Amino acid sequence: MRRQRGGGFELFDGEEGAADENEEEMAAANEAQIGANGQAVGSNDFGVGFRAEKIMFKFRLLLLLVLLLAWTPQASAQFAHTDHKQIVDAAGKPLLLRATNLGNWMVPEGYMWLFQGGPQSPSEIRALVLELLGPEGSAAFWQKWRENYVTREDIALLHRAGFNAVRVPLHYSLFESDDAEGFRLLDRLIGWCKAENLYVMLDLHAAPGGQTGANIDDSAGYPWLYDSPQEQEHLMAIWRRLATHYRDDPVVLGYDLLNEPIPHFPKLAPLNPSLEPLYKKLSVEIRKVDAHHILFLGGAQWDTNFSVFGKPFDANVVYTFHKYWTAPDESVLRQYLDFRERYDVPIWMGESGENTDEWIAQFVSAQEKNNIGWAFWPYKKMGKPSSVVSIIPPADWEKIVEFAKLPRGTGHAEERLKARPEQETITRAFEELLESVRVQKCRVNEGYLKALGLKADVAAAGAGVPAR
């Protein structure tokens, strides 16, 4: 076994002994060979004797080279990794991550559909779509949604703007088997990102059992993950499958093990001590199949509370925090900067945004001044221009929004039927939505990109009028 730190390795107990035994065996073989040839042992100016010993000396050098190659991870050769307080690329050059989050793609969120007061979680949104489009229609809609929402042109636009990474929120249900749809979508995305020189971070946004109990993890309303052995094993299986699939891909930067675990609700505070032990279990499982990729660990209370962490337990780990609706200055970064100093590990801001361009510009400046990389949320949505691109709502979408606000459940069936739009209107609205989510139909928010310090004149061919 080996322990990696910044591309180097230390021998664990037992490895030095094994090396010594190999040395003794080679020495014995050397003596036997010399004896068989009837040659006396001697030495020249370089400390090497006759032909047999020269052969064995070369053999030892070759064996040592093979062992060193076996012990040196691919991480030092081709994978980004950590080096003390920094994330570095494969060549060891510091890597300041400037990323966006591909939210609403695999994990839909109600507010990005303008469903305030209506369905919020992926399951609730799927139930609404099923009610409106039927079994066949809803299945076809979701397949087309995932095909259209993120395309090669989206990734090309991000490259032109100056991003160097994307964080991809994942729903565990799309990765339940080795040939699941999620792998096909991710493989395609990673291929595009490789062509555009962007790293990809895998973010388990919706974990089995729920890590938050809120809408973002699509759970049953309580974070059962921390108390359920069944769901924890389910979680291990998902990450083993992901890590096995992507262990040799250097475009994948790392694995964000749980998004925003344990909300700030007082009744959930007793779960805090369960978080780091769960991360440790996940780390052990992932390292059985993948020694290369960085593990990203978020704090409790929506990725804000680092007091749940002790000394780092993995040598290739980054601690990630999220910050929304705070002062956009160094004061809100201080606890994370102190953590970085105390443990000599990198920190990274995995989510922020949903604010004005002025606020975002100030917060970007505060982070980069302190050598903190970032990923703002989200890349694409309907509504306010606090995203890279905005989806233009389809005609009659407000009728879908109003219907979505009605109380749900079979007890309200008659009420919902009375308010239900005509089927022709429903079908047309969702067909238009599938076209509206294409980046060529979206509006590029130039003010937002400028606030991030990136290039703003990046509109896709055929895109809508840029927002300034």
Tab-separated table of C-alpha atoms in Angstrom:
chain	number	residue	atom	x	y	z
A	1	MET	CA	0.000	0.000	0.000
A	2	ARG	CA	1.113	3.572	-0.683
A	3	ARG	CA	0.127	6.961	0.578
A	4	GLN	CA	0.237	9.828	-1.884
A	5	ARG	CA	0.950	13.442	-1.057
A	6	GLY	CA	1.470	15.953	-3.830
A	7	GLY	CA	2.509	13.302	-6.331
A	8	GLY	CA	5.000	11.560	-3.984
A	9	PHE	CA	4.627	8.344	-1.984
A	10	GLU	CA	5.657	6.845	1.304
A	11	LEU	CA	5.990	3.134	1.989
A	12	PHE	CA	3.493	1.752	4.461
A	13	ASP	CA	4.559	-0.839	7.020
A	14	GLY	CA	5.495	-4.073	5.315
A	15	GLU	CA	6.687	-2.571	2.038
A	16	GLU	CA	10.251	-1.949	3.234
A	17	GLY	CA	10.394	-5.524	4.499
A	18	ALA	CA	9.248	-6.821	1.144
A	19	ALA	CA	11.893	-4.745	-0.592
A	20	ASP	CA	14.596	-6.106	1.763
A	21	GLU	CA	13.510	-9.696	1.091
A	22	ASN	CA	13.746	-9.090	-2.659
A	23	GLU	CA	17.252	-7.679	-2.156
A	24	GLU	CA	18.367	-10.759	-0.198
A	25	GLU	CA	16.904	-13.114	-2.793
A	26	MET	CA	18.740	-11.323	-5.611
A	27	ALA	CA	21.994	-11.412	-3.656
A	28	ALA	CA	21.628	-15.168	-3.111
A	29	ALA	CA	20.917	-15.666	-6.804
A	30	ASN	CA	23.962	-13.601	-7.643
A	31	GLU	CA	26.232	-15.728	-5.430
A	32	ALA	CA	24.805	-18.924	-6.881
A	33	GLN	CA	25.388	-17.699	-10.424
A	34	ILE	CA	28.984	-16.697	-9.686
A	35	GLY	CA	29.666	-20.005	-7.986
A	36	ALA	CA	28.239	-21.937	-10.892
A	37	ASN	CA	30.534	-20.120	-13.296
A	38	GLY	CA	33.567	-20.723	-11.082
A	39	GLN	CA	34.369	-17.022	-10.944
A	40	ALA	CA	35.804	-15.231	-7.958
A	41	VAL	CA	34.154	-12.084	-6.730
A	42	GLY	CA	36.204	-8.978	-7.321
A	43	SER	CA	35.683	-5.308	-7.917
A	44	ASN	CA	36.863	-2.682	-10.309
A	45	ASP	CA	37.024	1.078	-9.884
A	46	PHE	CA	33.233	1.283	-10.121
A	47	GLY	CA	32.564	-1.344	-7.460
A	48	VAL	CA	31.302	-3.986	-9.887
A	49	GLY	CA	33.101	-7.257	-10.478
A	50	PHE	CA	33.116	-9.848	-13.252
A	51	ARG	CA	30.519	-10.512	-15.956
A	52	ALA	CA	27.987	-12.436	-13.851
A	53	GLU	CA	27.918	-9.746	-11.214
A	54	LYS	CA	27.599	-7.045	-13.861
A	55	ILE	CA	24.585	-8.863	-15.267
A	56	MET	CA	22.998	-9.098	-11.833
A	57	PHE	CA	23.765	-5.423	-11.157
A	58	LYS	CA	21.961	-4.438	-14.352
A	59	PHE	CA	19.114	-6.768	-13.427
A	60	ARG	CA	18.791	-5.045	-10.063
A	61	LEU	CA	18.679	-1.633	-11.715
A	62	LEU	CA	16.018	-2.819	-14.128
A	63	LEU	CA	13.964	-4.308	-11.305
A	64	LEU	CA	14.262	-1.098	-9.302
A	65	LEU	CA	13.077	0.917	-12.300
A	66	VAL	CA	10.065	-1.368	-12.748
A	67	LEU	CA	9.192	-1.052	-9.059
A	68	LEU	CA	9.475	2.726	-9.185
A	69	LEU	CA	7.208	2.872	-12.215
A	70	ALA	CA	4.706	0.647	-10.430
A	71	TRP	CA	4.808	2.815	-7.316
A	72	THR	CA	4.546	6.145	-9.156
A	73	PRO	CA	0.855	6.933	-9.710
A	74	GLN	CA	-0.511	8.135	-12.964
A	75	ALA	CA	-1.571	11.175	-10.939
A	76	SER	CA	1.951	12.556	-11.024
A	77	ALA	CA	2.150	11.935	-14.763
A	78	GLN	CA	-1.251	12.959	-16.079
A	79	PHE	CA	-3.738	13.803	-13.321
A	80	ALA	CA	-4.418	17.065	-11.544
A	81	HIS	CA	-3.809	16.652	-7.820
A	82	THR	CA	-3.201	18.546	-4.607
A	83	ASP	CA	0.130	19.929	-3.476
A	84	HIS	CA	-0.064	21.367	0.025
A	85	LYS	CA	-2.442	24.363	-0.193
A	86	GLN	CA	-2.847	24.252	-3.965
A	87	ILE	CA	-4.544	22.275	-6.668
A	88	VAL	CA	-2.005	21.681	-9.434
A	89	ASP	CA	-2.249	20.261	-12.918
A	90	ALA	CA	-0.455	17.141	-14.127
A	91	ALA	CA	2.770	19.082	-14.608
A	92	GLY	CA	2.617	20.493	-11.082
A	93	LYS	CA	1.573	23.985	-12.200
A	94	PRO	CA	-0.898	25.772	-9.865
A	95	LEU	CA	-4.471	25.485	-11.128
A	96	LEU	CA	-6.978	28.188	-10.168
A	97	LEU	CA	-10.335	26.727	-11.070
A	98	ARG	CA	-12.886	29.028	-12.693
A	99	ALA	CA	-15.988	26.951	-13.241
A	100	THR	CA	-19.736	27.000	-13.684
A	101	ASN	CA	-22.322	24.507	-12.452
A	102	LEU	CA	-24.416	22.588	-14.989
A	103	GLY	CA	-27.419	22.675	-12.679
A	104	ASN	CA	-30.950	21.732	-13.814
A	105	TRP	CA	-29.605	19.243	-16.373
A	106	MET	CA	-29.611	15.917	-14.541
A	107	VAL	CA	-31.104	17.351	-11.341
A	108	PRO	CA	-33.991	19.709	-12.202
A	109	GLU	CA	-34.841	22.445	-9.682
A	110	GLY	CA	-38.220	24.153	-9.640
A	111	TYR	CA	-37.096	27.761	-9.395
A	112	MET	CA	-35.149	27.406	-12.647
A	113	TRP	CA	-38.464	26.533	-14.324
A	114	LEU	CA	-40.152	29.572	-12.672
A	115	PHE	CA	-42.108	27.167	-10.462
A	116	GLN	CA	-41.923	29.266	-7.302
A	117	GLY	CA	-44.745	28.052	-5.082
A	118	GLY	CA	-44.983	24.847	-7.103
A	119	PRO	CA	-42.937	21.671	-7.560
A	120	GLN	CA	-39.292	22.045	-6.504
A	121	SER	CA	-37.570	18.648	-6.398
A	122	PRO	CA	-36.821	16.490	-9.438
A	123	SER	CA	-39.497	13.986	-8.399
A	124	GLU	CA	-42.104	16.712	-7.989
A	125	ILE	CA	-41.253	18.188	-11.385
A	126	ARG	CA	-41.363	14.741	-12.994
A	127	ALA	CA	-44.798	14.151	-11.451
A	128	LEU	CA	-46.081	17.385	-12.954
A	129	VAL	CA	-44.685	16.545	-16.388
A	130	LEU	CA	-46.202	13.063	-16.174
A	131	GLU	CA	-49.570	14.563	-15.272
A	132	LEU	CA	-49.429	16.967	-18.207
A	133	LEU	CA	-47.818	14.834	-20.935
A	134	GLY	CA	-48.662	11.245	-19.957
A	135	PRO	CA	-46.333	8.218	-19.683
A	136	GLU	CA	-45.023	8.134	-23.244
A	137	GLY	CA	-44.911	11.883	-23.651
A	138	SER	CA	-43.078	12.511	-20.384
A	139	ALA	CA	-40.516	9.778	-21.065
A	140	ALA	CA	-39.788	11.271	-24.485
A	141	PHE	CA	-39.618	14.763	-22.980
A	142	TRP	CA	-36.983	13.861	-20.379
A	143	GLN	CA	-34.817	12.040	-22.878
A	144	LYS	CA	-34.888	15.052	-25.190
A	145	TRP	CA	-34.356	17.437	-22.263
A	146	ARG	CA	-31.080	15.775	-21.318
A	147	GLU	CA	-30.012	15.667	-24.957
A	148	ASN	CA	-30.674	19.375	-25.570
A	149	TYR	CA	-29.853	21.073	-22.270
A	150	VAL	CA	-26.081	20.560	-22.489
A	151	THR	CA	-24.527	20.158	-25.937
A	152	ARG	CA	-21.141	20.538	-27.568
A	153	GLU	CA	-21.929	24.180	-28.325
A	154	ASP	CA	-22.582	24.901	-24.634
A	155	ILE	CA	-19.123	23.624	-23.766
A	156	ALA	CA	-17.542	25.547	-26.644
A	157	LEU	CA	-19.199	28.740	-25.379
A	158	LEU	CA	-17.794	28.159	-21.887
A	159	HIS	CA	-14.337	27.676	-23.347
A	160	ARG	CA	-14.605	30.889	-25.350
A	161	ALA	CA	-15.666	32.753	-22.231
A	162	GLY	CA	-12.575	31.582	-20.354
A	163	PHE	CA	-13.890	28.949	-17.954
A	164	ASN	CA	-11.506	26.063	-17.299
A	165	ALA	CA	-13.872	23.631	-15.553
A	166	VAL	CA	-17.474	22.557	-15.104
A	167	ARG	CA	-19.087	21.080	-12.018
A	168	VAL	CA	-21.771	18.561	-12.946
A	169	PRO	CA	-24.607	17.872	-10.480
A	170	LEU	CA	-25.555	14.187	-10.684
A	171	HIS	CA	-28.672	12.268	-9.668
A	172	TYR	CA	-27.836	8.808	-8.363
A	173	SER	CA	-30.785	7.262	-10.234
A	174	LEU	CA	-28.989	7.846	-13.548
A	175	PHE	CA	-26.018	5.669	-12.461
A	176	GLU	CA	-27.622	2.504	-11.117
A	177	SER	CA	-25.838	0.202	-13.574
A	178	ASP	CA	-22.665	0.189	-15.639
A	179	ASP	CA	-24.620	0.946	-18.818
A	180	ALA	CA	-26.986	3.515	-17.303
A	181	GLU	CA	-28.011	6.643	-19.203
A	182	GLY	CA	-25.966	8.876	-16.912
A	183	PHE	CA	-22.695	7.325	-18.081
A	184	ARG	CA	-23.588	7.885	-21.721
A	185	LEU	CA	-24.364	11.545	-21.011
A	186	LEU	CA	-21.246	12.075	-18.907
A	187	ASP	CA	-18.952	10.284	-21.347
A	188	ARG	CA	-20.178	12.533	-24.124
A	189	LEU	CA	-19.775	15.645	-21.974
A	190	ILE	CA	-16.251	14.655	-20.936
A	191	GLY	CA	-15.320	14.161	-24.582
A	192	TRP	CA	-16.499	17.689	-25.388
A	193	CYS	CA	-14.660	19.085	-22.369
A	194	LYS	CA	-11.470	17.323	-23.392
A	195	ALA	CA	-11.703	18.942	-26.814
A	196	GLU	CA	-12.275	22.370	-25.217
A	197	ASN	CA	-9.656	21.979	-22.441
A	198	LEU	CA	-12.093	22.041	-19.543
A	199	TYR	CA	-11.880	19.889	-16.427
A	200	VAL	CA	-14.985	18.084	-15.176
A	201	MET	CA	-15.927	17.682	-11.528
A	202	LEU	CA	-18.524	15.062	-10.634
A	203	ASP	CA	-20.891	16.356	-7.940
A	204	LEU	CA	-23.314	13.911	-6.325
A	205	HIS	CA	-26.146	16.379	-5.905
A	206	ALA	CA	-28.869	13.837	-5.208
A	207	ALA	CA	-27.575	10.945	-3.082
A	208	PRO	CA	-29.494	7.796	-2.092
A	209	GLY	CA	-31.527	8.397	1.040
A	210	GLY	CA	-30.907	12.124	0.833
A	211	GLN	CA	-28.061	14.106	2.349
A	212	THR	CA	-30.253	17.171	2.998
A	213	GLY	CA	-33.890	16.102	3.128
A	214	ALA	CA	-34.670	19.146	0.968
A	215	ASN	CA	-35.594	19.552	-2.681
A	216	ILE	CA	-32.040	19.565	-4.027
A	217	ASP	CA	-31.347	15.910	-3.182
A	218	ASP	CA	-34.776	14.623	-4.308
A	219	SER	CA	-35.292	12.808	-1.010
A	220	ALA	CA	-38.376	11.975	1.039
A	221	GLY	CA	-38.162	15.064	3.244
A	222	TYR	CA	-35.617	13.784	5.770
A	223	PRO	CA	-31.890	12.977	5.273
A	224	TRP	CA	-32.066	9.265	5.996
A	225	LEU	CA	-28.628	8.692	4.488
A	226	TYR	CA	-26.879	9.206	7.831
A	227	ASP	CA	-28.992	6.658	9.727
A	228	SER	CA	-29.689	4.021	7.084
A	229	PRO	CA	-27.079	1.280	6.471
A	230	GLN	CA	-29.029	0.318	3.359
A	231	GLU	CA	-28.785	3.792	1.843
A	232	GLN	CA	-25.135	4.144	2.830
A	233	GLU	CA	-24.321	0.911	1.009
A	234	HIS	CA	-26.320	2.214	-1.946
A	235	LEU	CA	-24.193	5.383	-1.845
A	236	MET	CA	-20.972	3.328	-1.735
A	237	ALA	CA	-22.131	1.349	-4.755
A	238	ILE	CA	-22.847	4.515	-6.748
A	239	TRP	CA	-19.404	5.977	-6.028
A	240	ARG	CA	-17.627	2.659	-6.670
A	241	ARG	CA	-19.340	2.532	-10.043
A	242	LEU	CA	-18.473	6.145	-10.887
A	243	ALA	CA	-14.863	5.827	-9.716
A	244	THR	CA	-14.339	2.564	-11.594
A	245	HIS	CA	-15.687	4.095	-14.784
A	246	TYR	CA	-13.620	7.310	-14.614
A	247	ARG	CA	-10.497	6.259	-12.705
A	248	ASP	CA	-8.239	6.526	-15.768
A	249	ASP	CA	-9.685	9.759	-17.190
A	250	PRO	CA	-7.534	12.849	-16.467
A	251	VAL	CA	-10.227	15.210	-17.772
A	252	VAL	CA	-12.191	14.340	-14.639
A	253	LEU	CA	-10.737	16.598	-11.964
A	254	GLY	CA	-12.283	14.895	-8.982
A	255	TYR	CA	-15.308	13.738	-7.041
A	256	ASP	CA	-17.503	16.014	-4.897
A	257	LEU	CA	-18.822	13.269	-2.628
A	258	LEU	CA	-21.992	14.921	-1.263
A	259	ASN	CA	-23.513	18.248	-2.211
A	260	GLU	CA	-24.450	20.562	0.666
A	261	PRO	CA	-24.961	17.900	3.343
A	262	ILE	CA	-27.108	18.558	6.441
A	263	PRO	CA	-29.129	21.809	6.299
A	264	HIS	CA	-28.952	24.468	8.982
A	265	PHE	CA	-32.243	23.364	10.550
A	266	PRO	CA	-31.717	22.976	14.324
A	267	LYS	CA	-33.338	19.541	14.486
A	268	LEU	CA	-30.699	18.187	12.091
A	269	ALA	CA	-27.657	19.478	14.009
A	270	PRO	CA	-27.221	16.103	15.806
A	271	LEU	CA	-26.335	14.615	12.407
A	272	ASN	CA	-23.147	16.702	12.153
A	273	PRO	CA	-20.870	14.118	13.833
A	274	SER	CA	-21.985	11.537	11.236
A	275	LEU	CA	-20.669	13.454	8.246
A	276	GLU	CA	-16.898	12.995	8.391
A	277	PRO	CA	-17.124	9.261	9.253
A	278	LEU	CA	-19.328	8.822	6.190
A	279	TYR	CA	-16.755	10.664	4.069
A	280	LYS	CA	-14.060	8.364	5.437
A	281	LYS	CA	-16.048	5.270	4.462
A	282	LEU	CA	-16.578	6.669	0.984
A	283	SER	CA	-12.885	7.499	0.665
A	284	VAL	CA	-11.882	3.943	1.523
A	285	GLU	CA	-14.261	2.520	-1.073
A	286	ILE	CA	-13.181	4.929	-3.808
A	287	ARG	CA	-9.465	4.421	-3.143
A	288	LYS	CA	-9.891	0.687	-3.661
A	289	VAL	CA	-10.463	1.398	-7.351
A	290	ASP	CA	-9.145	4.937	-7.948
A	291	ALA	CA	-5.940	6.358	-6.499
A	292	HIS	CA	-5.780	9.267	-8.927
A	293	HIS	CA	-8.637	11.686	-8.501
A	294	ILE	CA	-9.109	14.458	-5.971
A	295	LEU	CA	-11.827	14.020	-3.367
A	296	PHE	CA	-13.841	17.172	-2.644
A	297	LEU	CA	-15.412	17.297	0.819
A	298	GLY	CA	-18.118	19.836	1.661
A	299	GLY	CA	-18.896	20.939	5.196
A	300	ALA	CA	-22.162	20.558	7.062
A	301	GLN	CA	-24.973	23.134	6.878
A	302	TRP	CA	-25.071	23.456	3.116
A	303	ASP	CA	-21.281	23.172	2.696
A	304	THR	CA	-20.546	26.069	5.076
A	305	ASN	CA	-19.450	24.485	8.376
A	306	PHE	CA	-15.889	23.147	8.482
A	307	SER	CA	-15.913	22.595	12.257
A	308	VAL	CA	-17.133	19.039	11.571
A	309	PHE	CA	-13.707	18.196	10.111
A	310	GLY	CA	-10.600	16.965	11.852
A	311	LYS	CA	-7.175	16.402	10.372
A	312	PRO	CA	-7.325	15.415	6.670
A	313	PHE	CA	-7.581	11.644	6.266
A	314	ASP	CA	-6.740	11.436	2.550
A	315	ALA	CA	-3.607	12.815	0.879
A	316	ASN	CA	-5.390	14.060	-2.257
A	317	VAL	CA	-8.319	16.026	-0.867
A	318	VAL	CA	-9.838	19.502	-1.242
A	319	TYR	CA	-12.308	21.050	1.190
A	320	THR	CA	-15.137	22.883	-0.541
A	321	PHE	CA	-17.540	25.536	0.715
A	322	HIS	CA	-20.627	27.277	-0.692
A	323	LYS	CA	-21.603	30.890	-0.044
A	324	TYR	CA	-24.846	32.653	-0.957
A	325	TRP	CA	-26.318	35.985	0.143
A	326	THR	CA	-23.479	37.098	2.402
A	327	ALA	CA	-21.072	39.999	2.407
A	328	PRO	CA	-18.931	39.637	-0.756
A	329	ASP	CA	-15.624	40.145	1.013
A	330	GLU	CA	-12.843	38.411	2.890
A	331	SER	CA	-14.766	38.378	6.174
A	332	VAL	CA	-16.898	35.442	5.021
A	333	LEU	CA	-13.805	33.579	3.792
A	334	ARG	CA	-11.789	33.854	6.986
A	335	GLN	CA	-12.811	30.541	8.589
A	336	TYR	CA	-11.922	28.672	5.386
A	337	LEU	CA	-8.609	30.480	4.986
A	338	ASP	CA	-7.758	29.581	8.589
A	339	PHE	CA	-8.640	25.943	7.874
A	340	ARG	CA	-6.351	25.972	4.843
A	341	GLU	CA	-3.475	27.301	6.934
A	342	ARG	CA	-4.063	24.936	9.826
A	343	TYR	CA	-4.098	21.748	7.754
A	344	ASP	CA	-2.038	22.750	4.692
A	345	VAL	CA	-4.772	21.692	2.261
A	346	PRO	CA	-6.534	23.412	-0.661
A	347	ILE	CA	-9.985	24.971	-0.319
A	348	TRP	CA	-12.419	25.696	-3.147
A	349	MET	CA	-15.687	27.575	-3.484
A	350	GLY	CA	-18.026	25.144	-5.238
A	351	GLU	CA	-21.175	27.259	-5.407
A	352	SER	CA	-22.228	30.888	-5.121
A	353	GLY	CA	-24.162	33.436	-7.121
A	354	GLU	CA	-27.892	34.140	-7.540
A	355	ASN	CA	-27.063	37.803	-6.927
A	356	THR	CA	-26.320	41.042	-8.751
A	357	ASP	CA	-23.421	41.458	-11.134
A	358	GLU	CA	-21.860	43.954	-8.729
A	359	TRP	CA	-21.986	41.494	-5.833
A	360	ILE	CA	-20.544	38.693	-7.965
A	361	ALA	CA	-17.666	40.873	-9.190
A	362	GLN	CA	-16.746	41.791	-5.610
A	363	PHE	CA	-16.888	38.196	-4.431
A	364	VAL	CA	-14.776	36.917	-7.325
A	365	SER	CA	-12.191	39.572	-6.510
A	366	ALA	CA	-12.121	38.625	-2.819
A	367	GLN	CA	-11.610	34.963	-3.639
A	368	GLU	CA	-8.940	35.370	-6.276
A	369	LYS	CA	-7.073	37.802	-4.043
A	370	ASN	CA	-6.842	34.898	-1.586
A	371	ASN	CA	-6.022	32.293	-4.244
A	372	ILE	CA	-9.377	30.535	-4.025
A	373	GLY	CA	-10.865	29.019	-7.159
A	374	TRP	CA	-14.614	29.076	-7.714
A	375	ALA	CA	-17.668	27.677	-9.461
A	376	PHE	CA	-20.696	29.959	-9.707
A	377	TRP	CA	-24.256	28.669	-9.895
A	378	PRO	CA	-25.808	28.097	-12.410
A	379	TYR	CA	-24.827	28.016	-16.060
A	380	LYS	CA	-28.344	28.152	-17.503
A	381	LYS	CA	-31.872	28.867	-16.210
A	382	MET	CA	-35.085	30.774	-16.804
A	383	GLY	CA	-35.615	34.020	-14.955
A	384	LYS	CA	-33.115	36.559	-13.647
A	385	PRO	CA	-29.877	37.100	-15.619
A	386	SER	CA	-27.692	35.715	-12.811
A	387	SER	CA	-26.356	32.931	-15.009
A	388	VAL	CA	-24.136	32.568	-18.045
A	389	VAL	CA	-27.139	32.151	-20.338
A	390	SER	CA	-30.875	32.553	-19.824
A	391	ILE	CA	-33.644	30.405	-21.252
A	392	ILE	CA	-36.415	32.402	-22.950
A	393	PRO	CA	-39.749	31.062	-21.612
A	394	PRO	CA	-42.007	29.547	-24.279
A	395	ALA	CA	-45.271	31.151	-25.262
A	396	ASP	CA	-48.028	30.264	-22.788
A	397	TRP	CA	-45.448	29.080	-20.235
A	398	GLU	CA	-47.175	31.235	-17.623
A	399	LYS	CA	-50.209	28.921	-17.947
A	400	ILE	CA	-48.019	25.950	-17.036
A	401	VAL	CA	-46.543	27.914	-14.120
A	402	GLU	CA	-49.966	28.845	-12.739
A	403	PHE	CA	-51.204	25.276	-13.005
A	404	ALA	CA	-48.064	24.022	-11.257
A	405	LYS	CA	-48.859	26.203	-8.212
A	406	LEU	CA	-52.153	24.442	-7.500
A	407	PRO	CA	-52.314	22.036	-4.533
A	408	ARG	CA	-51.331	18.542	-5.569
A	409	GLY	CA	-52.669	15.163	-4.576
A	410	THR	CA	-55.721	13.099	-5.490
A	411	GLY	CA	-57.805	15.122	-3.058
A	412	HIS	CA	-57.397	18.072	-5.422
A	413	ALA	CA	-57.991	16.181	-8.675
A	414	GLU	CA	-61.241	17.926	-9.578
A	415	GLU	CA	-59.819	21.357	-8.836
A	416	ARG	CA	-56.785	20.657	-10.987
A	417	LEU	CA	-58.841	19.333	-13.887
A	418	LYS	CA	-60.905	22.527	-13.949
A	419	ALA	CA	-57.762	24.669	-14.115
A	420	ARG	CA	-55.831	22.428	-16.495
A	421	PRO	CA	-54.813	24.175	-19.768
A	422	GLU	CA	-55.932	22.671	-23.048
A	423	GLN	CA	-53.803	19.710	-24.080
A	424	GLU	CA	-52.760	21.422	-27.293
A	425	THR	CA	-51.427	24.369	-25.258
A	426	ILE	CA	-49.567	22.032	-22.887
A	427	THR	CA	-47.979	20.006	-25.660
A	428	ARG	CA	-46.896	23.075	-27.587
A	429	ALA	CA	-45.382	24.719	-24.483
A	430	PHE	CA	-43.230	21.708	-23.641
A	431	GLU	CA	-42.163	21.232	-27.265
A	432	GLU	CA	-41.097	24.881	-27.371
A	433	LEU	CA	-39.276	24.448	-24.068
A	434	LEU	CA	-37.142	21.688	-25.560
A	435	GLU	CA	-36.031	24.101	-28.244
A	436	SER	CA	-35.681	27.062	-25.881
A	437	VAL	CA	-33.094	25.274	-23.730
A	438	ARG	CA	-30.710	24.952	-26.669
A	439	VAL	CA	-27.878	27.425	-26.217
A	440	GLN	CA	-28.467	28.848	-29.698
A	441	LYS	CA	-31.898	29.986	-28.478
A	442	CYS	CA	-30.665	31.328	-25.135
A	443	ARG	CA	-29.647	34.854	-24.183
A	444	VAL	CA	-25.998	35.357	-23.172
A	445	ASN	CA	-25.721	37.522	-20.059
A	446	GLU	CA	-22.691	39.661	-20.850
A	447	GLY	CA	-22.844	41.613	-17.590
A	448	TYR	CA	-22.674	38.370	-15.619
A	449	LEU	CA	-19.643	37.147	-17.572
A	450	LYS	CA	-17.891	40.482	-17.099
A	451	ALA	CA	-18.574	40.254	-13.365
A	452	LEU	CA	-16.769	36.908	-13.351
A	453	GLY	CA	-13.812	38.540	-15.089
A	454	LEU	CA	-14.399	36.511	-18.250
A	455	LYS	CA	-14.955	37.277	-21.926
A	456	ALA	CA	-18.475	38.446	-22.692
A	457	ASP	CA	-18.650	38.429	-26.504
A	458	VAL	CA	-19.147	34.678	-26.806
A	459	ALA	CA	-22.679	34.189	-28.119
A	460	ALA	CA	-23.312	30.924	-29.925
A	461	ALA	CA	-24.116	31.005	-33.617
A	462	GLY	CA	-27.795	31.872	-33.981
A	463	ALA	CA	-28.108	32.844	-30.302
A	464	GLY	CA	-30.573	35.422	-29.049
A	465	VAL	CA	-29.738	39.034	-28.324
A	466	PRO	CA	-27.095	39.318	-25.590
A	467	ALA	CA	-28.205	40.882	-22.298
A	468	ARG	CA	-26.069	43.764	-21.126
